[in-house]
């Protein structure tokens, strides 16, 4: 009985020590992490017949060295291809923009993707002097030299249809405009944005 009792006590002590170790390991980086969640809404200028049920929800979690941004889009036809950007302003003219990545709606009408990068109050672009731009690879690429500009923060998010055909599938009244918001610069119109943030944008709220 004594040996059994001692063995049981040893197992409890070992389990407690393991649990404390796991909590210490998990708690160290988590204490410094911050999380901010928010919705995106239908873009400005779309009429009632264009992507009427489109919506998105975003969660940004600090990793310390960068952020993980998880984006869920719903309410669009299966197979709809989309492009995500950080942008200076939520509505046209959008100012400075940066191509984050692609989203493709699944068979259930939703898509969730995570991106790791700088998605917080320090997110910015700058033109650090003028230099010859890379040889154009697509129609619409800049020629000559880039403009120089001081740091400009891109605190808003925008999601574009990857093509006018994707926009057409989301509703017969979606505009057929071609915009530069994909890798080939042949995207459709903006479908979702953070225009629900009237100030600088949601990324400004992430430390």
PDB file of C-alpha atoms in Angstrom:
ATOM      1  CA  UNK A   1       0.000   0.000   0.000  1.00  0.00           C
ATOM      2  CA  UNK A   2       2.825   2.369   0.876  1.00  0.00           C
ATOM      3  CA  UNK A   3       4.549   1.771  -2.442  1.00  0.00           C
ATOM      4  CA  UNK A   4       1.255   2.214  -4.320  1.00  0.00           C
ATOM      5  CA  UNK A   5       0.557   5.464  -2.448  1.00  0.00           C
ATOM      6  CA  UNK A   6       4.056   6.775  -3.144  1.00  0.00           C
ATOM      7  CA  UNK A   7       3.772   5.828  -6.797  1.00  0.00           C
ATOM      8  CA  UNK A   8       0.414   7.624  -7.095  1.00  0.00           C
ATOM      9  CA  UNK A   9       1.839  10.722  -5.404  1.00  0.00           C
ATOM     10  CA  UNK A  10       4.830  10.655  -7.752  1.00  0.00           C
ATOM     11  CA  UNK A  11       2.530  10.492 -10.783  1.00  0.00           C
ATOM     12  CA  UNK A  12       0.535  13.488  -9.484  1.00  0.00           C
ATOM     13  CA  UNK A  13       3.719  15.481  -8.863  1.00  0.00           C
ATOM     14  CA  UNK A  14       5.106  14.582 -12.289  1.00  0.00           C
ATOM     15  CA  UNK A  15       1.812  15.523 -13.973  1.00  0.00           C
ATOM     16  CA  UNK A  16       1.681  18.842 -12.098  1.00  0.00           C
ATOM     17  CA  UNK A  17       5.254  19.666 -13.041  1.00  0.00           C
ATOM     18  CA  UNK A  18       4.535  18.827 -16.672  1.00  0.00           C
ATOM     19  CA  UNK A  19       1.417  21.004 -16.661  1.00  0.00           C
ATOM     20  CA  UNK A  20       3.309  23.932 -15.113  1.00  0.00           C
ATOM     21  CA  UNK A  21       6.047  23.509 -17.704  1.00  0.00           C
ATOM     22  CA  UNK A  22       3.537  23.539 -20.550  1.00  0.00           C
ATOM     23  CA  UNK A  23       1.800  26.610 -19.135  1.00  0.00           C
ATOM     24  CA  UNK A  24       5.118  28.396 -18.795  1.00  0.00           C
ATOM     25  CA  UNK A  25       6.110  27.474 -22.347  1.00  0.00           C
ATOM     26  CA  UNK A  26       2.731  28.472 -23.832  1.00  0.00           C
ATOM     27  CA  UNK A  27       2.335  31.547 -21.656  1.00  0.00           C
ATOM     28  CA  UNK A  28       5.637  33.223 -22.444  1.00  0.00           C
ATOM     29  CA  UNK A  29       4.888  34.286 -26.025  1.00  0.00           C
ATOM     30  CA  UNK A  30       1.114  34.462 -25.526  1.00  0.00           C
ATOM     31  CA  UNK A  31       1.397  37.189 -22.876  1.00  0.00           C
ATOM     32  CA  UNK A  32       2.908  39.530 -25.459  1.00  0.00           C
ATOM     33  CA  UNK A  33       0.368  38.643 -28.144  1.00  0.00           C
ATOM     34  CA  UNK A  34      -2.569  40.885 -29.015  1.00  0.00           C
ATOM     35  CA  UNK A  35      -5.605  39.985 -31.068  1.00  0.00           C
ATOM     36  CA  UNK A  36      -8.015  42.228 -32.948  1.00  0.00           C
ATOM     37  CA  UNK A  37     -11.045  41.014 -34.923  1.00  0.00           C
ATOM     38  CA  UNK A  38     -13.298  43.011 -37.198  1.00  0.00           C
ATOM     39  CA  UNK A  39     -15.703  42.694 -40.155  1.00  0.00           C
ATOM     40  CA  UNK A  40     -15.271  43.879 -43.726  1.00  0.00           C
ATOM     41  CA  UNK A  41     -18.279  45.180 -45.637  1.00  0.00           C
ATOM     42  CA  UNK A  42     -19.413  45.421 -49.252  1.00  0.00           C
ATOM     43  CA  UNK A  43     -17.423  47.990 -51.176  1.00  0.00           C
ATOM     44  CA  UNK A  44     -18.691  51.472 -51.823  1.00  0.00           C
ATOM     45  CA  UNK A  45     -20.491  51.940 -55.142  1.00  0.00           C
ATOM     46  CA  UNK A  46     -21.897  48.410 -55.568  1.00  0.00           C
ATOM     47  CA  UNK A  47     -25.623  48.344 -56.208  1.00  0.00           C
ATOM     48  CA  UNK A  48     -28.019  46.005 -54.425  1.00  0.00           C
ATOM     49  CA  UNK A  49     -27.775  43.300 -57.096  1.00  0.00           C
ATOM     50  CA  UNK A  50     -23.976  42.912 -56.982  1.00  0.00           C
ATOM     51  CA  UNK A  51     -22.729  40.354 -54.438  1.00  0.00           C
ATOM     52  CA  UNK A  52     -25.611  41.183 -52.069  1.00  0.00           C
ATOM     53  CA  UNK A  53     -24.581  38.640 -49.407  1.00  0.00           C
ATOM     54  CA  UNK A  54     -20.800  39.147 -49.583  1.00  0.00           C
ATOM     55  CA  UNK A  55     -19.141  39.669 -46.205  1.00  0.00           C
ATOM     56  CA  UNK A  56     -15.790  39.030 -44.566  1.00  0.00           C
ATOM     57  CA  UNK A  57     -14.375  38.693 -41.071  1.00  0.00           C
ATOM     58  CA  UNK A  58     -10.735  39.259 -40.119  1.00  0.00           C
ATOM     59  CA  UNK A  59      -8.687  38.321 -37.066  1.00  0.00           C
ATOM     60  CA  UNK A  60      -5.147  39.650 -36.609  1.00  0.00           C
ATOM     61  CA  UNK A  61      -2.957  38.045 -33.950  1.00  0.00           C
ATOM     62  CA  UNK A  62       0.502  39.298 -33.001  1.00  0.00           C
ATOM     63  CA  UNK A  63       3.325  36.772 -33.294  1.00  0.00           C
ATOM     64  CA  UNK A  64       5.892  39.210 -31.926  1.00  0.00           C
ATOM     65  CA  UNK A  65       8.062  39.273 -35.049  1.00  0.00           C
ATOM     66  CA  UNK A  66       5.024  39.725 -37.345  1.00  0.00           C
ATOM     67  CA  UNK A  67       1.263  39.163 -37.381  1.00  0.00           C
ATOM     68  CA  UNK A  68      -0.982  36.334 -38.557  1.00  0.00           C
ATOM     69  CA  UNK A  69      -4.031  37.712 -40.362  1.00  0.00           C
ATOM     70  CA  UNK A  70      -6.875  35.233 -40.921  1.00  0.00           C
ATOM     71  CA  UNK A  71      -9.539  36.276 -43.407  1.00  0.00           C
ATOM     72  CA  UNK A  72     -12.882  34.511 -43.909  1.00  0.00           C
ATOM     73  CA  UNK A  73     -15.088  35.488 -46.861  1.00  0.00           C
ATOM     74  CA  UNK A  74     -18.625  34.213 -47.336  1.00  0.00           C
ATOM     75  CA  UNK A  75     -21.676  34.881 -49.479  1.00  0.00           C
ATOM     76  CA  UNK A  76     -20.069  34.500 -52.931  1.00  0.00           C
ATOM     77  CA  UNK A  77     -20.498  31.752 -55.569  1.00  0.00           C
ATOM     78  CA  UNK A  78     -18.219  28.690 -55.329  1.00  0.00           C
ATOM     79  CA  UNK A  79     -15.055  29.101 -57.391  1.00  0.00           C
ATOM     80  CA  UNK A  80     -15.002  32.902 -57.152  1.00  0.00           C
ATOM     81  CA  UNK A  81     -11.373  34.071 -57.191  1.00  0.00           C
ATOM     82  CA  UNK A  82     -10.434  37.088 -55.086  1.00  0.00           C
ATOM     83  CA  UNK A  83      -7.368  39.238 -54.373  1.00  0.00           C
ATOM     84  CA  UNK A  84      -6.519  40.812 -51.008  1.00  0.00           C
ATOM     85  CA  UNK A  85      -4.619  44.092 -50.601  1.00  0.00           C
ATOM     86  CA  UNK A  86      -3.615  46.443 -47.832  1.00  0.00           C
ATOM     87  CA  UNK A  87      -4.487  49.963 -48.979  1.00  0.00           C
ATOM     88  CA  UNK A  88      -4.071  53.538 -47.879  1.00  0.00           C
ATOM     89  CA  UNK A  89      -7.771  54.414 -48.259  1.00  0.00           C
ATOM     90  CA  UNK A  90     -10.781  52.095 -48.260  1.00  0.00           C
ATOM     91  CA  UNK A  91     -12.549  53.775 -51.205  1.00  0.00           C
ATOM     92  CA  UNK A  92     -11.374  54.949 -54.617  1.00  0.00           C
ATOM     93  CA  UNK A  93      -8.869  56.528 -55.064  1.00  0.00           C
ATOM     94  CA  UNK A  94      -7.122  53.944 -52.905  1.00  0.00           C
ATOM     95  CA  UNK A  95      -3.671  55.529 -52.729  1.00  0.00           C
ATOM     96  CA  UNK A  96      -0.791  53.175 -51.951  1.00  0.00           C
ATOM     97  CA  UNK A  97      -1.619  49.461 -52.055  1.00  0.00           C
ATOM     98  CA  UNK A  98       0.238  46.195 -51.416  1.00  0.00           C
ATOM     99  CA  UNK A  99      -0.749  42.779 -52.779  1.00  0.00           C
ATOM    100  CA  UNK A 100      -1.173  40.369 -49.826  1.00  0.00           C
ATOM    101  CA  UNK A 101      -2.489  37.200 -51.476  1.00  0.00           C
ATOM    102  CA  UNK A 102      -5.278  35.227 -53.122  1.00  0.00           C
ATOM    103  CA  UNK A 103      -8.561  33.786 -51.883  1.00  0.00           C
ATOM    104  CA  UNK A 104     -10.748  31.279 -53.734  1.00  0.00           C
ATOM    105  CA  UNK A 105     -14.275  30.562 -52.546  1.00  0.00           C
ATOM    106  CA  UNK A 106     -14.949  26.884 -51.872  1.00  0.00           C
ATOM    107  CA  UNK A 107     -17.943  24.739 -52.702  1.00  0.00           C
ATOM    108  CA  UNK A 108     -19.703  25.816 -49.513  1.00  0.00           C
ATOM    109  CA  UNK A 109     -19.558  29.496 -50.500  1.00  0.00           C
ATOM    110  CA  UNK A 110     -16.805  30.390 -48.016  1.00  0.00           C
ATOM    111  CA  UNK A 111     -13.026  30.635 -47.887  1.00  0.00           C
ATOM    112  CA  UNK A 112     -10.629  31.092 -44.959  1.00  0.00           C
ATOM    113  CA  UNK A 113      -6.939  31.866 -45.438  1.00  0.00           C
ATOM    114  CA  UNK A 114      -4.162  33.036 -43.121  1.00  0.00           C
ATOM    115  CA  UNK A 115      -1.305  35.354 -44.082  1.00  0.00           C
ATOM    116  CA  UNK A 116       1.817  36.170 -42.050  1.00  0.00           C
ATOM    117  CA  UNK A 117       3.357  39.610 -42.441  1.00  0.00           C
ATOM    118  CA  UNK A 118       3.349  43.090 -40.982  1.00  0.00           C
ATOM    119  CA  UNK A 119      -0.324  43.874 -40.354  1.00  0.00           C
ATOM    120  CA  UNK A 120      -0.250  46.398 -37.523  1.00  0.00           C
ATOM    121  CA  UNK A 121       0.354  50.059 -36.680  1.00  0.00           C
ATOM    122  CA  UNK A 122       3.786  49.808 -38.359  1.00  0.00           C
ATOM    123  CA  UNK A 123       2.468  48.705 -41.775  1.00  0.00           C
ATOM    124  CA  UNK A 124       3.735  51.182 -44.366  1.00  0.00           C
ATOM    125  CA  UNK A 125       5.293  51.675 -47.777  1.00  0.00           C
ATOM    126  CA  UNK A 126       7.836  54.260 -48.884  1.00  0.00           C
ATOM    127  CA  UNK A 127       9.663  55.405 -51.970  1.00  0.00           C
ATOM    128  CA  UNK A 128      13.204  55.662 -50.657  1.00  0.00           C
ATOM    129  CA  UNK A 129      14.556  57.641 -53.581  1.00  0.00           C
ATOM    130  CA  UNK A 130      14.081  57.254 -57.314  1.00  0.00           C
ATOM    131  CA  UNK A 131      15.438  54.188 -59.101  1.00  0.00           C
ATOM    132  CA  UNK A 132      14.760  52.516 -62.445  1.00  0.00           C
ATOM    133  CA  UNK A 133      11.814  50.167 -62.046  1.00  0.00           C
ATOM    134  CA  UNK A 134      12.154  46.449 -62.944  1.00  0.00           C
ATOM    135  CA  UNK A 135      11.531  45.514 -66.549  1.00  0.00           C
ATOM    136  CA  UNK A 136       7.736  45.352 -66.964  1.00  0.00           C
ATOM    137  CA  UNK A 137       6.309  41.838 -66.966  1.00  0.00           C
ATOM    138  CA  UNK A 138       2.647  42.772 -67.489  1.00  0.00           C
ATOM    139  CA  UNK A 139       0.773  45.471 -69.307  1.00  0.00           C
ATOM    140  CA  UNK A 140       0.233  48.346 -66.934  1.00  0.00           C
ATOM    141  CA  UNK A 141       3.532  47.961 -65.059  1.00  0.00           C
ATOM    142  CA  UNK A 142       5.280  51.250 -64.340  1.00  0.00           C
ATOM    143  CA  UNK A 143       8.024  52.455 -66.654  1.00  0.00           C
ATOM    144  CA  UNK A 144      10.968  54.701 -66.038  1.00  0.00           C
ATOM    145  CA  UNK A 145      11.705  55.531 -62.413  1.00  0.00           C
ATOM    146  CA  UNK A 146       9.593  55.236 -59.281  1.00  0.00           C
ATOM    147  CA  UNK A 147       8.398  58.381 -57.512  1.00  0.00           C
ATOM    148  CA  UNK A 148      10.095  59.144 -54.200  1.00  0.00           C
ATOM    149  CA  UNK A 149       7.769  59.529 -51.222  1.00  0.00           C
ATOM    150  CA  UNK A 150       7.956  59.534 -47.426  1.00  0.00           C
ATOM    151  CA  UNK A 151       6.469  56.613 -45.430  1.00  0.00           C
ATOM    152  CA  UNK A 152       2.730  56.168 -45.996  1.00  0.00           C
ATOM    153  CA  UNK A 153       0.790  53.760 -43.803  1.00  0.00           C
ATOM    154  CA  UNK A 154      -1.624  51.294 -45.363  1.00  0.00           C
ATOM    155  CA  UNK A 155      -4.096  50.566 -42.565  1.00  0.00           C
ATOM    156  CA  UNK A 156      -7.122  49.524 -44.662  1.00  0.00           C
ATOM    157  CA  UNK A 157      -7.939  46.227 -46.380  1.00  0.00           C
ATOM    158  CA  UNK A 158      -9.620  45.686 -49.723  1.00  0.00           C
ATOM    159  CA  UNK A 159     -10.724  42.569 -51.588  1.00  0.00           C
ATOM    160  CA  UNK A 160     -11.153  42.585 -55.365  1.00  0.00           C
ATOM    161  CA  UNK A 161     -12.700  40.117 -57.787  1.00  0.00           C
ATOM    162  CA  UNK A 162      -9.811  38.457 -59.631  1.00  0.00           C
ATOM    163  CA  UNK A 163     -11.484  39.207 -62.982  1.00  0.00           C
ATOM    164  CA  UNK A 164     -14.611  40.822 -64.437  1.00  0.00           C
ATOM    165  CA  UNK A 165     -15.859  37.246 -65.051  1.00  0.00           C
ATOM    166  CA  UNK A 166     -15.674  36.533 -61.314  1.00  0.00           C
ATOM    167  CA  UNK A 167     -17.632  39.730 -60.702  1.00  0.00           C
ATOM    168  CA  UNK A 168     -20.283  38.714 -63.237  1.00  0.00           C
ATOM    169  CA  UNK A 169     -20.840  35.397 -61.438  1.00  0.00           C
ATOM    170  CA  UNK A 170     -21.567  37.292 -58.227  1.00  0.00           C
ATOM    171  CA  UNK A 171     -24.484  39.183 -59.749  1.00  0.00           C
ATOM    172  CA  UNK A 172     -25.503  40.462 -63.153  1.00  0.00           C
ATOM    173  CA  UNK A 173     -25.295  44.057 -61.978  1.00  0.00           C
ATOM    174  CA  UNK A 174     -21.636  43.951 -60.876  1.00  0.00           C
ATOM    175  CA  UNK A 175     -19.545  46.423 -62.895  1.00  0.00           C
ATOM    176  CA  UNK A 176     -17.319  44.918 -65.590  1.00  0.00           C
ATOM    177  CA  UNK A 177     -14.431  47.292 -64.856  1.00  0.00           C
ATOM    178  CA  UNK A 178     -10.856  46.020 -65.225  1.00  0.00           C
ATOM    179  CA  UNK A 179      -8.550  47.146 -62.397  1.00  0.00           C
ATOM    180  CA  UNK A 180      -4.844  46.492 -61.624  1.00  0.00           C
ATOM    181  CA  UNK A 181      -5.545  44.637 -58.371  1.00  0.00           C
ATOM    182  CA  UNK A 182      -4.095  41.210 -59.175  1.00  0.00           C
ATOM    183  CA  UNK A 183      -0.758  39.827 -60.337  1.00  0.00           C
ATOM    184  CA  UNK A 184      -1.609  40.285 -64.026  1.00  0.00           C
ATOM    185  CA  UNK A 185      -3.295  43.685 -63.413  1.00  0.00           C
ATOM    186  CA  UNK A 186      -6.555  42.368 -64.896  1.00  0.00           C
ATOM    187  CA  UNK A 187      -8.737  42.188 -61.781  1.00  0.00           C
ATOM    188  CA  UNK A 188     -12.370  43.123 -61.485  1.00  0.00           C
ATOM    189  CA  UNK A 189     -13.938  45.653 -59.138  1.00  0.00           C
ATOM    190  CA  UNK A 190     -13.501  45.890 -55.393  1.00  0.00           C
ATOM    191  CA  UNK A 191     -16.093  43.759 -53.588  1.00  0.00           C
ATOM    192  CA  UNK A 192     -15.205  44.149 -49.880  1.00  0.00           C
ATOM    193  CA  UNK A 193     -13.368  46.767 -47.865  1.00  0.00           C
ATOM    194  CA  UNK A 194     -12.840  48.213 -44.400  1.00  0.00           C
ATOM    195  CA  UNK A 195     -14.777  51.397 -45.214  1.00  0.00           C
ATOM    196  CA  UNK A 196     -16.700  50.689 -41.995  1.00  0.00           C
ATOM    197  CA  UNK A 197     -13.622  52.191 -40.293  1.00  0.00           C
ATOM    198  CA  UNK A 198     -13.999  55.896 -40.968  1.00  0.00           C
ATOM    199  CA  UNK A 199     -10.561  56.850 -39.626  1.00  0.00           C
ATOM    200  CA  UNK A 200      -7.188  55.445 -40.675  1.00  0.00           C
ATOM    201  CA  UNK A 201      -8.277  51.803 -40.772  1.00  0.00           C
ATOM    202  CA  UNK A 202      -8.253  48.684 -38.577  1.00  0.00           C
ATOM    203  CA  UNK A 203      -4.547  47.857 -38.842  1.00  0.00           C
ATOM    204  CA  UNK A 204      -3.807  51.017 -36.864  1.00  0.00           C
ATOM    205  CA  UNK A 205      -5.468  49.344 -33.864  1.00  0.00           C
ATOM    206  CA  UNK A 206      -3.008  46.452 -33.731  1.00  0.00           C
ATOM    207  CA  UNK A 207       0.102  47.040 -31.591  1.00  0.00           C
TER     208      UNK A 207
END
